[in-house]
Short mmCIF file of C-alpha atoms in Angstrom, two decimals:
data_model
loop_
_atom_site.label_atom_id
_atom_site.label_comp_id
_atom_site.label_asym_id
_atom_site.label_seq_id
_atom_site.Cartn_x
_atom_site.Cartn_y
_atom_site.Cartn_z
CA MET A 258 21.46 54.36 -1.42
CA MET A 259 22.72 51.25 -0.23
CA GLY A 260 26.20 49.83 -0.29
CA PRO A 261 25.73 47.54 -3.47
CA ALA A 262 24.36 50.45 -5.39
CA HIS A 263 27.23 52.73 -4.18
CA SER A 264 29.87 50.48 -5.35
CA LEU A 265 28.26 49.96 -8.76
CA SER A 266 27.94 53.27 -9.32
CA GLY A 267 31.43 54.02 -8.30
CA ALA A 268 32.85 51.33 -10.89
CA ALA A 269 30.49 52.53 -13.47
CA ALA A 270 32.02 56.16 -12.91
CA TRP A 271 35.56 55.15 -13.26
CA LEU A 272 34.65 52.78 -16.31
CA GLY A 273 33.16 55.89 -17.90
CA VAL A 274 36.22 58.33 -17.31
CA GLY A 275 38.25 55.46 -18.91
CA ALA A 276 35.89 55.77 -21.97
CA ALA A 277 36.55 59.55 -21.75
CA THR A 278 40.14 59.62 -21.80
CA ALA A 279 40.15 56.92 -24.50
CA ALA A 280 38.10 59.13 -26.66
CA ALA A 281 40.36 62.03 -25.74
CA GLY A 282 43.34 60.25 -27.08
CA HIS A 283 45.06 59.46 -23.57
CA PRO A 284 43.38 55.93 -22.96
CA MET A 285 44.07 54.10 -19.76
CA PRO A 286 46.36 50.98 -19.84
CA TRP A 287 43.91 48.17 -18.87
CA PRO A 288 45.17 47.61 -15.29
CA VAL A 289 44.59 51.35 -14.53
CA LEU A 290 41.10 50.81 -15.90
CA VAL A 291 40.48 47.69 -13.85
CA VAL A 292 42.28 48.70 -10.53
CA GLY A 293 40.54 52.49 -10.82
CA ALA A 294 37.28 50.77 -11.13
CA LEU A 295 37.89 48.65 -8.22
CA ILE A 296 39.11 51.58 -6.19
CA CYS A 297 36.44 53.48 -7.04
CA ALA A 298 33.79 51.24 -6.03
CA GLY A 299 35.28 50.71 -2.67
CA ALA A 300 35.74 54.26 -2.14
CA ALA A 301 32.02 54.96 -3.10
CA LEU A 302 31.37 53.16 0.33
CA ALA A 303 33.78 55.27 2.29
CA PRO A 304 31.55 58.56 3.00
CA ASP A 305 29.46 56.05 5.44
CA LEU A 306 32.18 55.57 7.75
CA ASP A 307 30.20 58.20 9.91
CA HIS A 308 27.33 55.54 10.39
CA LYS A 309 27.94 52.27 12.68
CA SER A 310 25.77 50.26 10.72
CA ALA A 311 27.29 50.78 7.23
CA THR A 312 29.30 48.24 5.34
CA ILE A 313 32.68 50.15 5.84
CA SER A 314 32.25 50.17 9.40
CA ARG A 315 31.97 46.69 9.74
CA ALA A 316 34.56 45.57 7.02
CA PHE A 317 37.66 45.68 9.23
CA GLY A 318 36.16 44.45 12.55
CA PRO A 319 37.09 46.47 15.53
CA ILE A 320 39.52 48.78 13.76
CA SER A 321 36.81 50.24 11.41
CA ARG A 322 34.13 50.26 14.38
CA ALA A 323 36.54 52.36 16.55
CA ILE A 324 37.25 54.82 13.45
CA CYS A 325 33.45 54.95 12.93
CA GLU A 326 32.95 56.30 16.47
CA ILE A 327 35.73 58.77 15.85
CA VAL A 328 34.51 60.05 12.65
CA ASP A 329 30.81 60.19 13.79
CA LYS A 330 31.98 62.51 16.68
CA LEU A 331 34.22 64.56 14.72
CA SER A 332 31.61 65.19 12.09
CA TYR A 333 29.05 66.12 14.54
CA ALA A 334 31.55 68.51 16.15
CA VAL A 335 32.05 70.18 12.82
CA TYR A 336 28.48 70.32 11.95
CA LYS A 337 27.81 72.22 15.22
CA ALA A 338 30.61 74.47 14.84
CA THR A 339 29.60 75.68 11.30
CA LYS A 340 25.90 75.43 11.02
CA THR A 341 23.73 78.20 10.78
CA ARG A 342 20.61 79.13 12.50
CA ALA A 343 18.72 77.86 9.22
CA ASP A 344 20.19 74.25 9.79
CA ALA A 345 18.21 71.52 11.09
CA ARG A 346 19.08 70.31 14.93
CA ARG A 347 21.04 67.13 14.48
CA THR A 348 21.96 64.28 17.27
CA GLY A 349 24.86 62.58 15.37
CA GLY A 350 27.17 63.37 12.41
CA HIS A 351 25.78 60.94 9.72
CA ARG A 352 25.69 62.73 6.29
CA THR A 353 27.64 65.67 7.35
CA LEU A 354 31.17 65.99 6.97
CA THR A 355 32.14 62.92 5.22
CA HIS A 356 29.46 63.63 2.67
CA THR A 357 30.72 66.77 1.44
CA TRP A 358 33.03 67.69 -1.72
CA VAL A 359 36.03 68.85 1.02
CA TRP A 360 36.18 65.19 2.51
CA ALA A 361 36.31 63.38 -0.85
CA VAL A 362 39.18 66.07 -2.02
CA LEU A 363 41.18 65.45 1.16
CA CYS A 364 40.93 61.85 1.22
CA GLY A 365 42.10 61.60 -2.33
CA ALA A 366 44.92 64.14 -1.82
CA GLY A 367 45.85 62.30 1.15
CA ALA A 368 45.89 59.11 -0.45
CA SER A 369 48.04 60.59 -3.46
CA VAL A 370 50.70 61.90 -1.02
CA LEU A 371 50.75 58.58 0.89
CA ALA A 372 51.12 56.73 -2.50
CA ILE A 373 54.27 58.74 -3.68
CA THR A 374 56.14 59.14 -0.32
CA GLY A 375 55.19 55.82 1.37
CA GLY A 376 56.72 53.78 -1.29
CA ARG A 377 54.99 50.16 -2.36
CA TRP A 378 53.70 49.20 1.16
CA ALA A 379 51.64 52.34 1.15
CA VAL A 380 50.37 51.78 -2.19
CA LEU A 381 49.46 48.18 -0.99
CA GLY A 382 47.51 49.47 2.10
CA ILE A 383 45.59 51.73 -0.38
CA LEU A 384 44.53 48.83 -2.55
CA PHE A 385 44.06 46.43 0.13
CA VAL A 386 41.57 48.74 1.92
CA HIS A 387 39.82 49.76 -1.19
CA LEU A 388 39.83 46.18 -2.67
CA VAL A 389 38.27 44.89 0.67
CA LEU A 390 35.35 47.46 0.34
CA ALA A 391 34.93 46.52 -3.43
CA VAL A 392 34.45 42.98 -2.69
CA GLU A 393 31.97 44.00 0.35
CA GLY A 394 30.07 46.16 -2.06
CA LEU A 395 30.02 44.64 -5.38
CA LEU A 396 29.88 40.93 -4.07
CA TRP A 397 27.91 41.39 -0.86
CA ARG A 398 25.77 38.54 -0.87
CA ALA A 399 29.01 36.27 -0.89
CA ALA A 400 30.87 38.52 1.47
CA ARG A 401 27.76 38.44 3.99
CA VAL A 402 28.06 34.61 4.27
CA SER A 403 31.53 34.33 4.38
CA SER A 404 34.09 35.12 7.19
CA ASP A 405 35.97 38.72 7.35
CA VAL A 406 39.28 36.81 7.34
CA LEU A 407 38.63 35.54 3.93
CA VAL A 408 37.65 38.75 2.50
CA TRP A 409 40.69 40.47 3.79
CA LEU A 410 42.75 37.56 2.44
CA LEU A 411 41.00 38.04 -0.99
CA GLY A 412 41.87 41.79 -0.76
CA ALA A 413 45.17 41.22 0.17
CA THR A 414 46.01 38.75 -2.52
CA SER A 415 44.31 40.86 -5.14
CA ALA A 416 46.32 44.05 -4.17
CA TRP A 417 49.55 42.01 -4.28
CA ILE A 418 48.90 40.85 -7.71
CA LEU A 419 47.48 43.90 -9.06
CA ALA A 420 50.25 45.92 -7.95
CA GLY A 421 52.64 43.68 -9.24
CA VAL A 422 50.93 43.96 -12.66
CA LEU A 423 50.81 47.73 -12.31
CA ASP A 424 54.53 47.85 -11.72
CA LYS A 425 55.61 46.50 -15.16
CA PRO A 426 56.50 48.87 -17.57
CA GLY A 427 53.50 50.29 -19.84
CA ASN A 428 50.93 48.90 -17.45
CA GLY A 429 50.09 51.99 -15.58
CA ALA A 430 52.20 52.83 -12.41
CA ASP A 431 52.98 56.10 -13.92
CA TRP A 432 49.55 56.42 -15.94
CA LEU A 433 48.90 60.26 -16.28
CA PHE A 434 51.69 61.58 -14.00
CA THR A 435 55.10 60.64 -15.81
CA ALA A 436 57.82 62.58 -13.65
CA PRO A 437 60.22 60.84 -11.36
CA GLY A 438 58.58 59.77 -8.24
CA GLN A 439 55.23 60.45 -9.27
CA GLU A 440 54.26 57.10 -9.93
CA TYR A 441 50.73 56.06 -8.29
CA LEU A 442 49.94 59.96 -7.97
CA TRP A 443 46.74 59.00 -9.93
CA LEU A 444 45.49 56.94 -6.90
CA GLY A 445 43.86 59.69 -5.32
CA LEU A 446 41.54 60.19 -8.34
CA PRO A 447 39.26 57.28 -8.29
CA ILE A 448 39.11 57.86 -4.38
CA VAL A 449 37.69 61.34 -4.88
CA LEU A 450 35.40 60.37 -7.74
CA GLY A 451 34.19 57.46 -5.71
CA ALA A 452 33.31 59.54 -2.73
CA LEU A 453 31.73 62.05 -4.97
CA VAL A 454 29.48 59.69 -6.61
CA HIS A 455 28.30 58.40 -3.15
CA ASP A 456 27.34 62.03 -2.30
CA ILE A 457 25.35 62.34 -5.66
CA GLY A 458 23.56 58.97 -5.15
CA ASP A 459 22.67 60.10 -1.58
CA ALA A 460 21.58 63.54 -2.74
CA LEU A 461 18.89 61.43 -4.95
CA THR A 462 17.30 59.94 -1.77
CA VAL A 463 14.80 61.52 0.80
CA SER A 464 17.16 63.23 2.85
CA GLY A 465 19.39 64.68 0.52
CA CYS A 466 23.14 65.47 0.79
CA PRO A 467 25.23 68.61 1.91
CA VAL A 468 27.84 67.99 -0.86
CA LEU A 469 28.30 71.62 -1.18
CA TRP A 470 29.12 72.50 2.35
CA PRO A 471 30.90 74.92 3.62
CA ILE A 472 29.38 76.76 0.64
CA PRO A 473 25.80 78.55 1.93
CA VAL A 474 22.76 77.59 -0.07
CA LYS A 475 19.54 79.63 0.97
CA GLY A 476 20.91 80.54 4.20
CA LYS A 477 21.96 76.96 5.39
CA ARG A 478 25.67 75.77 5.37
CA TRP A 479 24.53 72.09 5.38
CA TYR A 480 21.95 72.50 2.59
CA PRO A 481 20.55 68.91 1.66
CA VAL A 482 21.25 69.24 -2.37
CA GLY A 483 18.85 66.85 -4.25
CA PRO A 484 16.37 67.01 -6.98
CA PRO A 485 12.68 68.03 -6.38
CA LYS A 486 11.32 66.09 -3.32
CA GLY A 487 8.70 64.44 -5.78
CA MET A 488 11.71 62.90 -7.56
CA ARG A 489 13.73 61.54 -4.67
CA PHE A 490 13.27 57.85 -3.44
CA ARG A 491 14.23 55.88 0.01
CA ALA A 492 17.20 54.04 0.19
CA GLY A 493 16.64 50.22 -0.72
CA SER A 494 13.53 50.90 -2.48
CA TRP A 495 12.40 49.49 -5.75
CA VAL A 496 13.73 52.53 -7.67
CA GLU A 497 17.23 51.59 -6.32
CA LEU A 498 17.16 47.97 -6.87
CA LYS A 499 15.16 47.75 -10.30
CA VAL A 500 16.27 50.79 -12.14
CA LEU A 501 19.57 52.38 -10.84
CA MET A 502 21.52 49.34 -10.26
CA PRO A 503 20.64 47.85 -13.65
CA ALA A 504 21.45 50.98 -15.15
CA PHE A 505 24.85 51.15 -13.37
CA MET A 506 25.89 47.76 -14.86
CA LEU A 507 24.69 48.85 -18.20
CA LEU A 508 26.65 51.97 -18.15
CA GLY A 509 29.60 50.50 -16.60
CA GLY A 510 29.72 47.77 -19.37
CA PHE A 511 29.36 50.21 -22.12
CA GLY A 512 32.10 52.76 -20.48
CA GLY A 513 34.60 49.61 -20.02
CA ALA A 514 33.88 48.43 -23.65
CA SER A 515 34.41 51.84 -25.06
CA ALA A 516 37.63 52.30 -22.72
CA LEU A 517 39.08 49.03 -24.17
CA GLY A 518 38.38 49.80 -27.87
CA PHE A 519 35.80 47.34 -28.38
CA ILE A 520 33.22 50.09 -29.07
#
């Protein structure tokens, strides 16, 4: 799928989690619902860091482009080192390592550890990166015609304001993990969810997605998981634009309303 659909699906997924936790008797404070949805929307773009034309690879200028080159080469090296004879030949690392559950869990765990060990500035950094990506994904038309600096300023300002709101008692810095020193440990959860939602979205497209790596399926360690080929679609096709994106908006709205107790 394309960036906007990925971001919408990520936001909708976290709002759905908010609805589920509310139904289970452990509702999210509204700042956690909002911040988590934005982080998840940004994280849903992150697996495409292995593609030089992806939104995330362009979002932070030369820095993200350089990281993209490294991630692409790393992903390709891992692919070559772990593929079986049944796996297809490849010339690059796109849709390999970063499109697996292993990568999703490692990114989420790394963010959680950074959040609880790095203090406020680490939290602000995590929020900034994902809020910039959320703007690029959810407001992609506006982001494309504006300068990168304006998007970065919006991300930085939003990160500062939202962190201040979360820090207030009862607003969610210690949501889910309440032991002293575990504030913001939950930040890794929307990152894991966003990456997995991205992988599921890509699995619906023609190429499928090797989300189960390194678990072998039918002799392939990089098996392209997906529905029957007749049910798949091309990225950017009418199915994505006219069916899936409106569905994500409706589901996200329903999930948010349920999480906040309006339904």
